XYZ file of C-alpha atoms in Angstrom:
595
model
C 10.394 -14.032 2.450
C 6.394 -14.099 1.696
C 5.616 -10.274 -0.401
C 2.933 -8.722 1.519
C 2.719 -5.616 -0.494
C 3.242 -6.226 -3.972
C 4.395 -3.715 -6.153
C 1.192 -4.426 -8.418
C -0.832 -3.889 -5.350
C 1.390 -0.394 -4.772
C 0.762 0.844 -8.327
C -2.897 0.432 -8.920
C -3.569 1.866 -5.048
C -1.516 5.303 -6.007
C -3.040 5.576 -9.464
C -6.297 4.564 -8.090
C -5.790 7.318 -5.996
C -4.770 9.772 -8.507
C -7.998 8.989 -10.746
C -10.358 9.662 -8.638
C -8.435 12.618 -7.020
C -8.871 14.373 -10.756
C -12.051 12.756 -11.210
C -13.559 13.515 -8.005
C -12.312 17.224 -7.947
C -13.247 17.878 -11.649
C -16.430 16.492 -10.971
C -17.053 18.598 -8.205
C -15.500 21.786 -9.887
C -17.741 21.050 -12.426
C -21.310 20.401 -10.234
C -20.428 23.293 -7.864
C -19.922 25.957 -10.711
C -22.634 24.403 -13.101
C -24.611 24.396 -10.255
C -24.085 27.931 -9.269
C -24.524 28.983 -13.114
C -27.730 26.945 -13.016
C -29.107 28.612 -9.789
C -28.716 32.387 -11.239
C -30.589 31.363 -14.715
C -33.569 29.750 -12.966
C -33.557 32.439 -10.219
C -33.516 35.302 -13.394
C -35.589 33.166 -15.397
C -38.329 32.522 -12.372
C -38.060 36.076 -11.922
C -38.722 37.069 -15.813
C -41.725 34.462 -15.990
C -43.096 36.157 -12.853
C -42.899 39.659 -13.928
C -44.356 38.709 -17.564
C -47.256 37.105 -16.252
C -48.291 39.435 -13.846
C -48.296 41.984 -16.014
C -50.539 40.066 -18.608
C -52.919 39.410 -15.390
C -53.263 42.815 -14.634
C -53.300 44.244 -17.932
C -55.869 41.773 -18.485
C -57.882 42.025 -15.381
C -57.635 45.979 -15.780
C -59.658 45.726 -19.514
C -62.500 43.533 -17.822
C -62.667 46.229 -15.386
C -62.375 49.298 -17.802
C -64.851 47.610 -20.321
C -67.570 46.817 -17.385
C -66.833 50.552 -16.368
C -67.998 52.199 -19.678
C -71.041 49.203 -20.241
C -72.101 50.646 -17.081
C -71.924 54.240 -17.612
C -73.590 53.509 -21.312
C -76.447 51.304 -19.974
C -77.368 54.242 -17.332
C -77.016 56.875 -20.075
C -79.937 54.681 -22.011
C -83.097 55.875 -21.324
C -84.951 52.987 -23.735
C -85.006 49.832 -21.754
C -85.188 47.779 -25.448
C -82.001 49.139 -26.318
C -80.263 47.810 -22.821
C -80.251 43.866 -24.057
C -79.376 44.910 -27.475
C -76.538 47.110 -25.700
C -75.344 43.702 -23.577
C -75.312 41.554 -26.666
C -73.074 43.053 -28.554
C -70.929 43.877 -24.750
C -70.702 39.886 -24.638
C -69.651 39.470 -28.605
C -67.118 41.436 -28.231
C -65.958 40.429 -24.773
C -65.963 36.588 -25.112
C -64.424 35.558 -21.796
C -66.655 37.554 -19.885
C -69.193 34.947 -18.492
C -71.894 37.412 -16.596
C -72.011 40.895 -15.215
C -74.475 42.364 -12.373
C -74.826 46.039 -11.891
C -77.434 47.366 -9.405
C -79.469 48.795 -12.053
C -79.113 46.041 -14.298
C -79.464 42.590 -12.380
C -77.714 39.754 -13.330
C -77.057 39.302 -17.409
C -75.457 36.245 -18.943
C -73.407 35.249 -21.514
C -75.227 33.684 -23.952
C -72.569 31.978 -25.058
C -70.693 31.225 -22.239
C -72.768 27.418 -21.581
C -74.032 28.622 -18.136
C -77.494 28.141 -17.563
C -80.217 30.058 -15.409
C -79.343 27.098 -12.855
C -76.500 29.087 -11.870
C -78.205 32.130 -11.397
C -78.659 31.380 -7.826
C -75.687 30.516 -7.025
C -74.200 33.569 -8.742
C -76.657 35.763 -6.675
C -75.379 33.988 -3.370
C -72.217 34.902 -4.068
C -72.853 38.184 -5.099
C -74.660 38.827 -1.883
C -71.961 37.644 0.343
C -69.238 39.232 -1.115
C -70.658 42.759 -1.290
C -68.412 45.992 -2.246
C -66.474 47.917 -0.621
C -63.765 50.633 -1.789
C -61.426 47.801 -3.099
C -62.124 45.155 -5.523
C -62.854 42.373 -4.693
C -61.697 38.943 -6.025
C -63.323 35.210 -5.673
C -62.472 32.421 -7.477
C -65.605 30.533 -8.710
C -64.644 27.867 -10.701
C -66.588 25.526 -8.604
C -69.643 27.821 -9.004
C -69.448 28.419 -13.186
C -67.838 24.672 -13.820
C -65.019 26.382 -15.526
C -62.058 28.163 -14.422
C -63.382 31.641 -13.482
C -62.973 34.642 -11.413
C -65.551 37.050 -10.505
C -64.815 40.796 -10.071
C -66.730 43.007 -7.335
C -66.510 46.591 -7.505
C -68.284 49.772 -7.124
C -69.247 52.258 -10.191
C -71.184 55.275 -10.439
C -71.037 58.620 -9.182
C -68.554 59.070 -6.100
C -71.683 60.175 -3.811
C -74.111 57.091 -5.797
C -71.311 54.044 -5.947
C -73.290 51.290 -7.299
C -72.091 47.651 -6.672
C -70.842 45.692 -10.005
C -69.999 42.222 -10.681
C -68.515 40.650 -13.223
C -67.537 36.819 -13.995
C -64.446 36.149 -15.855
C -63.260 32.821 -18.155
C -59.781 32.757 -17.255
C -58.703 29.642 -19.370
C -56.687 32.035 -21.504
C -55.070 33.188 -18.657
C -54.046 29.552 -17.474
C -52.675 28.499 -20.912
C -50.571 31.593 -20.542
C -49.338 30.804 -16.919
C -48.313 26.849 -17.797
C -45.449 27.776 -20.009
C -44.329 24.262 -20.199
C -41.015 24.221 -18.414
C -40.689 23.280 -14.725
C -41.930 26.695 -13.420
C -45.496 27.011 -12.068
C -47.392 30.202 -11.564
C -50.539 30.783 -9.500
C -52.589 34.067 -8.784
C -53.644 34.543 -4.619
C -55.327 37.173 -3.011
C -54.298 38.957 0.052
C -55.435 36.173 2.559
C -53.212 33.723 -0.084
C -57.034 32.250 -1.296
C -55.737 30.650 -4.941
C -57.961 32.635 -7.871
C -55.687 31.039 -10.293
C -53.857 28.316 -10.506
C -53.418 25.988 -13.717
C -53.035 22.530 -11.584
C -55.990 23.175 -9.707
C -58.715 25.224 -10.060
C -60.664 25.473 -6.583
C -60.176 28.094 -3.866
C -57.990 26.437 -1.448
C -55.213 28.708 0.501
C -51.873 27.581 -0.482
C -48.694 26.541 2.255
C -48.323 28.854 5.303
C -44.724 29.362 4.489
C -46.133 32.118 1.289
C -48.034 34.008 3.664
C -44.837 35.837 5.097
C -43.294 36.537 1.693
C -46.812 38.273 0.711
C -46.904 40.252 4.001
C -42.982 41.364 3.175
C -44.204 42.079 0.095
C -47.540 44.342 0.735
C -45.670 45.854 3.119
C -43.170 47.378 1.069
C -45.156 49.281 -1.593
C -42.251 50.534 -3.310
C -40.367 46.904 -3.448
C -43.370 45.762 -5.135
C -41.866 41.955 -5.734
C -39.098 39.655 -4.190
C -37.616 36.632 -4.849
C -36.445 33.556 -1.864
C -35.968 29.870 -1.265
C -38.756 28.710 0.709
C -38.735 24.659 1.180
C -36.422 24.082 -1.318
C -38.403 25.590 -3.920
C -37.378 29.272 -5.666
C -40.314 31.834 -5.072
C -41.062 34.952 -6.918
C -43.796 37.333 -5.608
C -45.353 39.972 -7.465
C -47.955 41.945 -6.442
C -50.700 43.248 -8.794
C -52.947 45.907 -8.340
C -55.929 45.690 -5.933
C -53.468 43.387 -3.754
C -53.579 40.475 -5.768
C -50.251 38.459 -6.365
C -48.931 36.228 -8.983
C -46.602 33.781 -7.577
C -44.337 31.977 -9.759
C -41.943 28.918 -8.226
C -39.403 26.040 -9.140
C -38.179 23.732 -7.123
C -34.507 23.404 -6.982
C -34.934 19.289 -7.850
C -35.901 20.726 -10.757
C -33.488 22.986 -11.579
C -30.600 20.742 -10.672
C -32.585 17.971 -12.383
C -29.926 18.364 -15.239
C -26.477 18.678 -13.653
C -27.768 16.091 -11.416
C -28.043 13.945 -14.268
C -24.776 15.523 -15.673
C -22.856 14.693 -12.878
C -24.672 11.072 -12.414
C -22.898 10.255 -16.105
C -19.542 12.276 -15.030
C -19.621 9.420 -12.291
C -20.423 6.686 -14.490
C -17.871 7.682 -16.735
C -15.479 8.533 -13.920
C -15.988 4.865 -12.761
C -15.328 3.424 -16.275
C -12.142 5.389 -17.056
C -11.112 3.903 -13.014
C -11.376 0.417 -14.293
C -10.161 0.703 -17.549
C -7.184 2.441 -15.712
C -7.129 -0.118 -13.149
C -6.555 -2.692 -16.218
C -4.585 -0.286 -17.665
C -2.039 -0.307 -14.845
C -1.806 -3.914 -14.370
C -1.105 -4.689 -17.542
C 1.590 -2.019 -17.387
C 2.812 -3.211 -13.682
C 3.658 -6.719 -15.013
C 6.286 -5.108 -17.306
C 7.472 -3.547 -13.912
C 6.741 -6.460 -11.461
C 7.765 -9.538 -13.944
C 11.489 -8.796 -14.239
C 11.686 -8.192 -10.517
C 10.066 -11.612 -10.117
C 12.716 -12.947 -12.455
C 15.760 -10.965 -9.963
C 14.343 -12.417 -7.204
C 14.439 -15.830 -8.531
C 17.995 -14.887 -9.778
C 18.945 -14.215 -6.081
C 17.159 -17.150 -4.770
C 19.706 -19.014 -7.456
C 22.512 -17.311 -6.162
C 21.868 -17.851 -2.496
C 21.580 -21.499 -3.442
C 24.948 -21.502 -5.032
C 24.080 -21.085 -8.638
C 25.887 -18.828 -10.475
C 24.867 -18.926 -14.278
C 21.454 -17.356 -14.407
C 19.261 -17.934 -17.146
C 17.333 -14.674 -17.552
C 17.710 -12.159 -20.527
C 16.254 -8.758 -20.132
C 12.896 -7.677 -21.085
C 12.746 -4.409 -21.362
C 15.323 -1.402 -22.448
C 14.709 0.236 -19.794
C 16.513 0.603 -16.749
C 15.128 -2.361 -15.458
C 16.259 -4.615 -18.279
C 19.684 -2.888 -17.544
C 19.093 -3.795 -13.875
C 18.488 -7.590 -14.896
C 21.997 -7.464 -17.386
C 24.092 -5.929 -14.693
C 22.232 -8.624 -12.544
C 23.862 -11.700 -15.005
C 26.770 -9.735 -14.769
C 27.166 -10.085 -11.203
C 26.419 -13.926 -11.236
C 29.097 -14.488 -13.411
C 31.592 -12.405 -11.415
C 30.355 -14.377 -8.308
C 30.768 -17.546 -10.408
C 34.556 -16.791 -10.889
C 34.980 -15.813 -7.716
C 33.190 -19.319 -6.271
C 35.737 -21.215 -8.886
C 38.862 -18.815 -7.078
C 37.683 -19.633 -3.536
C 37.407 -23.643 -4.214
C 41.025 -23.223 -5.923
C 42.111 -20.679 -3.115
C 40.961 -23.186 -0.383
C 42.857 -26.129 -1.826
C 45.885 -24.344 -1.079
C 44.794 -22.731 2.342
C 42.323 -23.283 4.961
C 38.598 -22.773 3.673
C 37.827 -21.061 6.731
C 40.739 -19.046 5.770
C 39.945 -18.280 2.594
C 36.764 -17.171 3.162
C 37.905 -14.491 5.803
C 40.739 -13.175 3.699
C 38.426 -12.972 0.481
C 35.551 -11.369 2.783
C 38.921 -8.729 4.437
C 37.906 -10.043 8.264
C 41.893 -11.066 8.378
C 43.740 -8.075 9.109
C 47.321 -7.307 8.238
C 49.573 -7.843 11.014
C 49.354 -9.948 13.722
C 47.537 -10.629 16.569
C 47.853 -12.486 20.127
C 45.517 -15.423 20.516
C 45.513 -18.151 22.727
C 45.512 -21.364 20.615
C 46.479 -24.688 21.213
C 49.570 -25.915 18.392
C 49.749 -29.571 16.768
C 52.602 -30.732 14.934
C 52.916 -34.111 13.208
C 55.294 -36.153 11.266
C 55.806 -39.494 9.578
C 58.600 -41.718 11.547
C 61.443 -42.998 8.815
C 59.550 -41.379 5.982
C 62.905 -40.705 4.439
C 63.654 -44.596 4.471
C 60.157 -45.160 3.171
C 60.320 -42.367 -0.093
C 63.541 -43.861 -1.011
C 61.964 -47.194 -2.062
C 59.199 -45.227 -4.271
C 58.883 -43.803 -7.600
C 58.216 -39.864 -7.202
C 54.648 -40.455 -8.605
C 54.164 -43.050 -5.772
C 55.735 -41.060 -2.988
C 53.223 -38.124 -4.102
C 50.104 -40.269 -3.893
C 50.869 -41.674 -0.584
C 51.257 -38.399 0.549
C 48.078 -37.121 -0.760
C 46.244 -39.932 0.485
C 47.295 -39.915 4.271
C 47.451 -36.366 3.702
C 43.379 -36.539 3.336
C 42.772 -38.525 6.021
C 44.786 -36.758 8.763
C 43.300 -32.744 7.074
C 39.969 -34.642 7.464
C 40.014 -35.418 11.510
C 41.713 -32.155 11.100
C 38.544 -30.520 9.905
C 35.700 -32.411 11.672
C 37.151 -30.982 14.875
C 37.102 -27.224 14.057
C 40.950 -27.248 13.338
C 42.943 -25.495 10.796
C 45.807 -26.939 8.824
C 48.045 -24.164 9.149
C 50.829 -25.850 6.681
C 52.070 -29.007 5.288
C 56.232 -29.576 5.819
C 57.254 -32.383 3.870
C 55.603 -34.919 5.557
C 54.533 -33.184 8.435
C 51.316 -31.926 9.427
C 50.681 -27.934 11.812
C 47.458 -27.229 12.611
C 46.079 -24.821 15.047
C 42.686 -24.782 16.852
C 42.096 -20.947 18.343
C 42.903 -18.772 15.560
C 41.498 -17.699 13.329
C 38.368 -18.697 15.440
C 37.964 -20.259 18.497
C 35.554 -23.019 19.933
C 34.538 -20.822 22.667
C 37.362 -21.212 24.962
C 40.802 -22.366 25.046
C 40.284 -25.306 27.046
C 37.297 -26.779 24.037
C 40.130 -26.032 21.851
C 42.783 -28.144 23.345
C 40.328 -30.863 24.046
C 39.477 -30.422 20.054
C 42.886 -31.098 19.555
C 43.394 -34.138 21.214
C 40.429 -35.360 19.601
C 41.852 -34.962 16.273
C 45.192 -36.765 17.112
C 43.184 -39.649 19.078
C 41.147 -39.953 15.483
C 44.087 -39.474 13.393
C 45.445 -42.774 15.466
C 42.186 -44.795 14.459
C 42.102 -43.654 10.903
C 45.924 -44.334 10.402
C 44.770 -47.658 11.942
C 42.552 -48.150 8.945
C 45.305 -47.236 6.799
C 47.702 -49.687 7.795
C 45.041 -52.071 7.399
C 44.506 -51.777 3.796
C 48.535 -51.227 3.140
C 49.021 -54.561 5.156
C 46.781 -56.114 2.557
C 48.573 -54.355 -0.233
C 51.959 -55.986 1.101
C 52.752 -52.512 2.008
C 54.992 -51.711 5.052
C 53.154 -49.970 8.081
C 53.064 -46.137 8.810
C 53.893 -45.284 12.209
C 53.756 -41.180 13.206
C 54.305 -38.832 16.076
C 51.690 -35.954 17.391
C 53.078 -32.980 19.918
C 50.362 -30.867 20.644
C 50.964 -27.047 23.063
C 48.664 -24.598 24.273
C 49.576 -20.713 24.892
C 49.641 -17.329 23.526
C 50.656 -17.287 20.121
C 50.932 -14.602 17.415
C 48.093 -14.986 14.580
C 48.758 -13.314 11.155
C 49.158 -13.013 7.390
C 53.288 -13.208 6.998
C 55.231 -13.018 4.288
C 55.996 -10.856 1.250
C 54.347 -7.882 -0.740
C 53.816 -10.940 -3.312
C 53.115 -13.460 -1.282
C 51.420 -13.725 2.129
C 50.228 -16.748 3.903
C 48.034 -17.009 7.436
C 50.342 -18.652 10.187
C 50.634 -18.914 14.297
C 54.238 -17.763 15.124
C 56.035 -17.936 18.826
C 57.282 -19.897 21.960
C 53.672 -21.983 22.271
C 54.090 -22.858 18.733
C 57.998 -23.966 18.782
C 57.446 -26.135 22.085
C 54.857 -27.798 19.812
C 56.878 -28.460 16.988
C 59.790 -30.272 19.706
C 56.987 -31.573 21.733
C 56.428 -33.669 18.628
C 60.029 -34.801 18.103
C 59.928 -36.717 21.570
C 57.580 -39.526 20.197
C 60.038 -41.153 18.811
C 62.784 -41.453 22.221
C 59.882 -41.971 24.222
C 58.062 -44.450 21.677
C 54.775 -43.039 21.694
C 52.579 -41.446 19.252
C 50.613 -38.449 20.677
C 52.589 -36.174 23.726
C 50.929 -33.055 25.209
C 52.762 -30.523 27.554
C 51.542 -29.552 30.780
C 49.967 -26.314 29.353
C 47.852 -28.768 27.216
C 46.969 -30.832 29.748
C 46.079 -28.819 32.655
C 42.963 -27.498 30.189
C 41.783 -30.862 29.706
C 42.911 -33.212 32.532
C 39.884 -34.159 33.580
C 39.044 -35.351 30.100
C 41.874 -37.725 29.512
C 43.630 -40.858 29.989
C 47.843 -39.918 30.026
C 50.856 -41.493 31.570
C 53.187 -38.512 32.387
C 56.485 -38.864 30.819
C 59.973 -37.727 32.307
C 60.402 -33.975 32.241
C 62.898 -32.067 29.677
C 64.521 -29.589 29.295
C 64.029 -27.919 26.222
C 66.532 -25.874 25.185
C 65.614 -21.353 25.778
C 63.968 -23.047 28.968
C 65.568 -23.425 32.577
C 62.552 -25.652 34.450
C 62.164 -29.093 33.223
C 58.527 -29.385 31.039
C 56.309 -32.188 32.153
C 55.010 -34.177 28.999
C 52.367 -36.601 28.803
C 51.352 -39.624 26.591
C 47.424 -39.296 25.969
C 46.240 -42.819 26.098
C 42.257 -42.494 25.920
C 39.368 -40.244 26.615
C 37.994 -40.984 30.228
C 35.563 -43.170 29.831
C 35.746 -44.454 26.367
C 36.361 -47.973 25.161
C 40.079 -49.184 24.527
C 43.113 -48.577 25.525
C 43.410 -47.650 28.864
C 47.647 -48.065 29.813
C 50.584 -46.622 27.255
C 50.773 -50.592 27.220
C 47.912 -50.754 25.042
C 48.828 -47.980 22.729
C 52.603 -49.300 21.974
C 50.945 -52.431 21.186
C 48.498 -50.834 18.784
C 51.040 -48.494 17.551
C 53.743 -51.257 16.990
C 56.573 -49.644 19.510
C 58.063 -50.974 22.270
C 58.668 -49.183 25.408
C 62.478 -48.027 25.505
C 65.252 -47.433 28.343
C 65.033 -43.972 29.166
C 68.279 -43.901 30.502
C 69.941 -44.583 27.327
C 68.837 -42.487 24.938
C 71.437 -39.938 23.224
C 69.992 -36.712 24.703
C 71.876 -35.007 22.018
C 69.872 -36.682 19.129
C 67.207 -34.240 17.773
C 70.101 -31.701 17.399
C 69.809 -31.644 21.292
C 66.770 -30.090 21.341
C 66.369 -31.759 24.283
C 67.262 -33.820 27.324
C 65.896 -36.313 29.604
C 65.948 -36.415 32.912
C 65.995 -39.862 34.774
């Protein structure tokens, strides 16, 4: 039988499955809770960044504001114009990131130091003009305008009845080192319409993504909840807003912030997938000091299925598997004795026999079969022994003995019992050909064969200078009784009853009636249309009232040779006798014959 799921196969399947079971949950135990550690730290740590740099912004937009407060109020307290400049110089020296400041009553004033030229005056005074102020500050970036990253301030100062407009430009490079901290978080400064003032990737006024415009609008609308944090995109906002409605947005995108367990969990895999083939290795190697013994037991049975006994295999393991394979040579040698007790067991009964009382398919007791009896027996045979040495007697015996078990055999018969030199067999019982009229016919076939091989026999005697053998075959059909009889010590299979004795004297009539195979009428009526016979004069057998009909079997229908009782006396070397003067009580008057 071809394997088509090898234990092998079985093994590295469930451990297969086990690995990356453990793997595959640990893996994702790990990602999910690393991943959820991960996502609080950036979200507090987006959060921190946001609230630190906002308050730098405004604590560093509020001292431009403050300082161009008081320059103000000095420079209208002056009343000596030559002292203004001098007053603005040493503003600008002490205020280095300060770029220009306008004030109504002051015009525009640069930074000497700064590197912007009166070029950009114009442009300053455009903006100026179209950005005038109103009762908030205003913001604008103007890094396109100054050529550096800038933002200009407008605001009123002065008297509450006499609010002045004032301007003021602002370096805000500082600022921008401060906002790229160097991790994966970036922070930008909007206004209220989300126009960027700051923004250390790019420094031009350009709104930034739609989605921000809601989370500012949550944001300035809830004074008191003055910043909030959210996903938007895939990307962790935090919104702060500033004074004067300015906000500092600070975000991360969650690629980022996975970036690591991602990479983590990539190696977890790789790993993962190295451990499974190592394991897968593993597991072989291991399976073949599973699956190589069982090879070796099958093989064993395979051996032992073929008739061979003594098994070669030691085990090779201590486990229970190398127990397995002793118990296994164990067996074969038990089986081996046994094999040697059935061929000696069948030499002394039938092998059929033999094999259903070793296998307990006999049963004790008997049981009624219908079988079909044969009988045979050696004419003068107590003449014949008397001229030969016991040695002699006992090989001719064993040597016609062969030949008649042999027809015997080929025709599905059992040799119930040899008697001296007599021959019972019994076709039916234990098994039967099918039906009881194949097993009469099987019968006749073996004493039609038993004729031609004796034939042969004779032959080679002749040529020997030995004398002929001449025999006599009775065969019956009916019921008989089938059974082990005998003794607690010793039982034997047999066929017992009426059909069986009728066989037996059906035999004894050969010799009056000088022929060498005689069926009954039971016999024949099963078969009659399968035969050649002569019928014979009818006895009476003694236990019976009618007269029996016997007949001499001359031939199969059909078949080549003898076709009249003529022939067979003449093969057989009889000669017909005178019925009417035989002793009917010869045979121990087992019979009589009827004229």
């Amino acid at each position: 039988m071809k394997i088509k799921y090898p234990i092998s196969l079985k093994q590295i399947l469930l451990f297969s499955l086990l690995i990356i079971l453990v793997l595959g949950v640990s893996t994702a135990l790990v990602s999910t809770l690393v991943r959820s550690d991960d996502r609080i730290k950036a979200e507090e740590n987006n959060l921190t960044i946001n609230e630190r740099t906002a308050a730098t912004i405004q604590s560093a937009f509020e001292n431009v504001q403050n300082t161009s407060f008081i320059l103000f109020d000095a420079v209208s307290r002056i009343d000596d114009e030559s002292k203004i400049d001098g007053l603005f110089d040493e503003f600008f020296k002490a205020n280095q990131d300060i770029l220009f400041v306008y004030g109504s009553d002051t015009g525009l004033k640069l930074n000497g130091s700064s590197g912007i030229d009166s070029e950009k005056e114009s442009g300053i005074m455009d903006l100026i003009r179209k950005n005038p102020y109103s009762q908030k500050t205003v913001f604008r970036n103007a890094t396109e305008l100054l050529g550096k990253p800038s933002v200009v301030f407008v605001y009123g100062y002065g008297a509450v009845n006499d609010m002045k407009s004032g301007v003021v430009g602002l370096d805000v490079q500082s600022l921008i080192e401060l906002m790229s901290t160097g991790s994966n978080n970036a922070t930008i400064l909007v206004d209220r319409s989300a126009n960027v003032l700051i923004n250390p990737d790019f420094q031009g006024e350009s709104p930034i993504l739609d989605s921000i415009l809601p989370i500012i609008d949550e944001v300035h609308s809830n004074p008191a909840e003055n910043n909030t944090q959210t996903v938007v995109d895939g990307v962790f906002t935090a919104v702060r807003q500033i004074f004067n409605d300015l906000f500092v947005i600070t975000t991360i995108s969650e690629k980022s912030v996975y970036a690591v367990i991602n990479r983590t969990t990539f190696r977890i895999i790789l790993f993962s997938l190295a451990v499974f083939f190592l394991a897968i290795i593993l597991i072989r190697i291991f399976s073949k000091g599973i699956t190589n013994p069982i090879k070796d037991l099958v093989e064993a049975s395979a051996e032992i299925e073929r008739g061979e006994f003594e098994l070669d295999i030691k085990p090779r393991s201590h486990d229970e598997i190398g127990l397995l394979t002793e118990s296994f040579v164990q067996m074969g040698k038990g089986l081996a004795e046994r094999e040697k007790l059935m061929v000696s067991f069948s030499k002394f009964t039938n092998k059929t026999i033999a094999k259903k009382a070793a296998s307990g398919e006999l049963s004790l007791g008997g049981e009624t079969r219908n079988a079909t009896v044969f009988f045979s027996d050696i004419r003068s045979f107590t003449a014949m022994s008397e001229k030969m040495q016991p040695k002699e007697v006992v090989e001719f015996l064993n040597a016609y003995m062969t030949r008649m078990e042999d027809c015997v055999n080929k025709t599905g018969g059992v040799v119930d019992k040899y008697i001296g030199d007599a021959i019972m067999a019994v076709w039916g019982a234990p098994e039967s050909s099918g039906s009881a009229a194949k097993d009469a016919l099987n019968a006749v076939t073996a004493a039609l064969m038993m004729r031609d091989s004796l034939a042969d026999f004779n032959r080679e005697r002749s040529a020997r200078g030995l004398p002929r053998v001449r025999i006599g075959c009775g065969i019956n059909s009916g019921p008989v009784v089938a059974g082990q009889i005998g003794s607690e010590e010793r039982m034997e299979y047999t066929v017992i009853g009426d059909a069986v004795n009728l066989a037996s004297r059906t035999e004894a009539l050969n010799k009056p009636f000088a022929t060498d195979v005689l069926i009954t009428e039971n016999t024949y009526r099963l078969i009659r249309d399968r035969v050649i016979v002569e019928e014979m004069p009818g006895v009476h057998v003694k236990g019976k009232t009618d007269a029996i009909k016997m007949f001499a079997v001359i031939n199969f229908t059909g078949r080549a040779g003898a076709k009249t009782l003529a022939d067979v006396r003449s093969v057989i070397g009889t000669v017909a006798p005178d019925l009417t003067k035989v002793d009917t009580d010869d045979e121990e008057k087992k019979y009589s014959i009827q004229a």
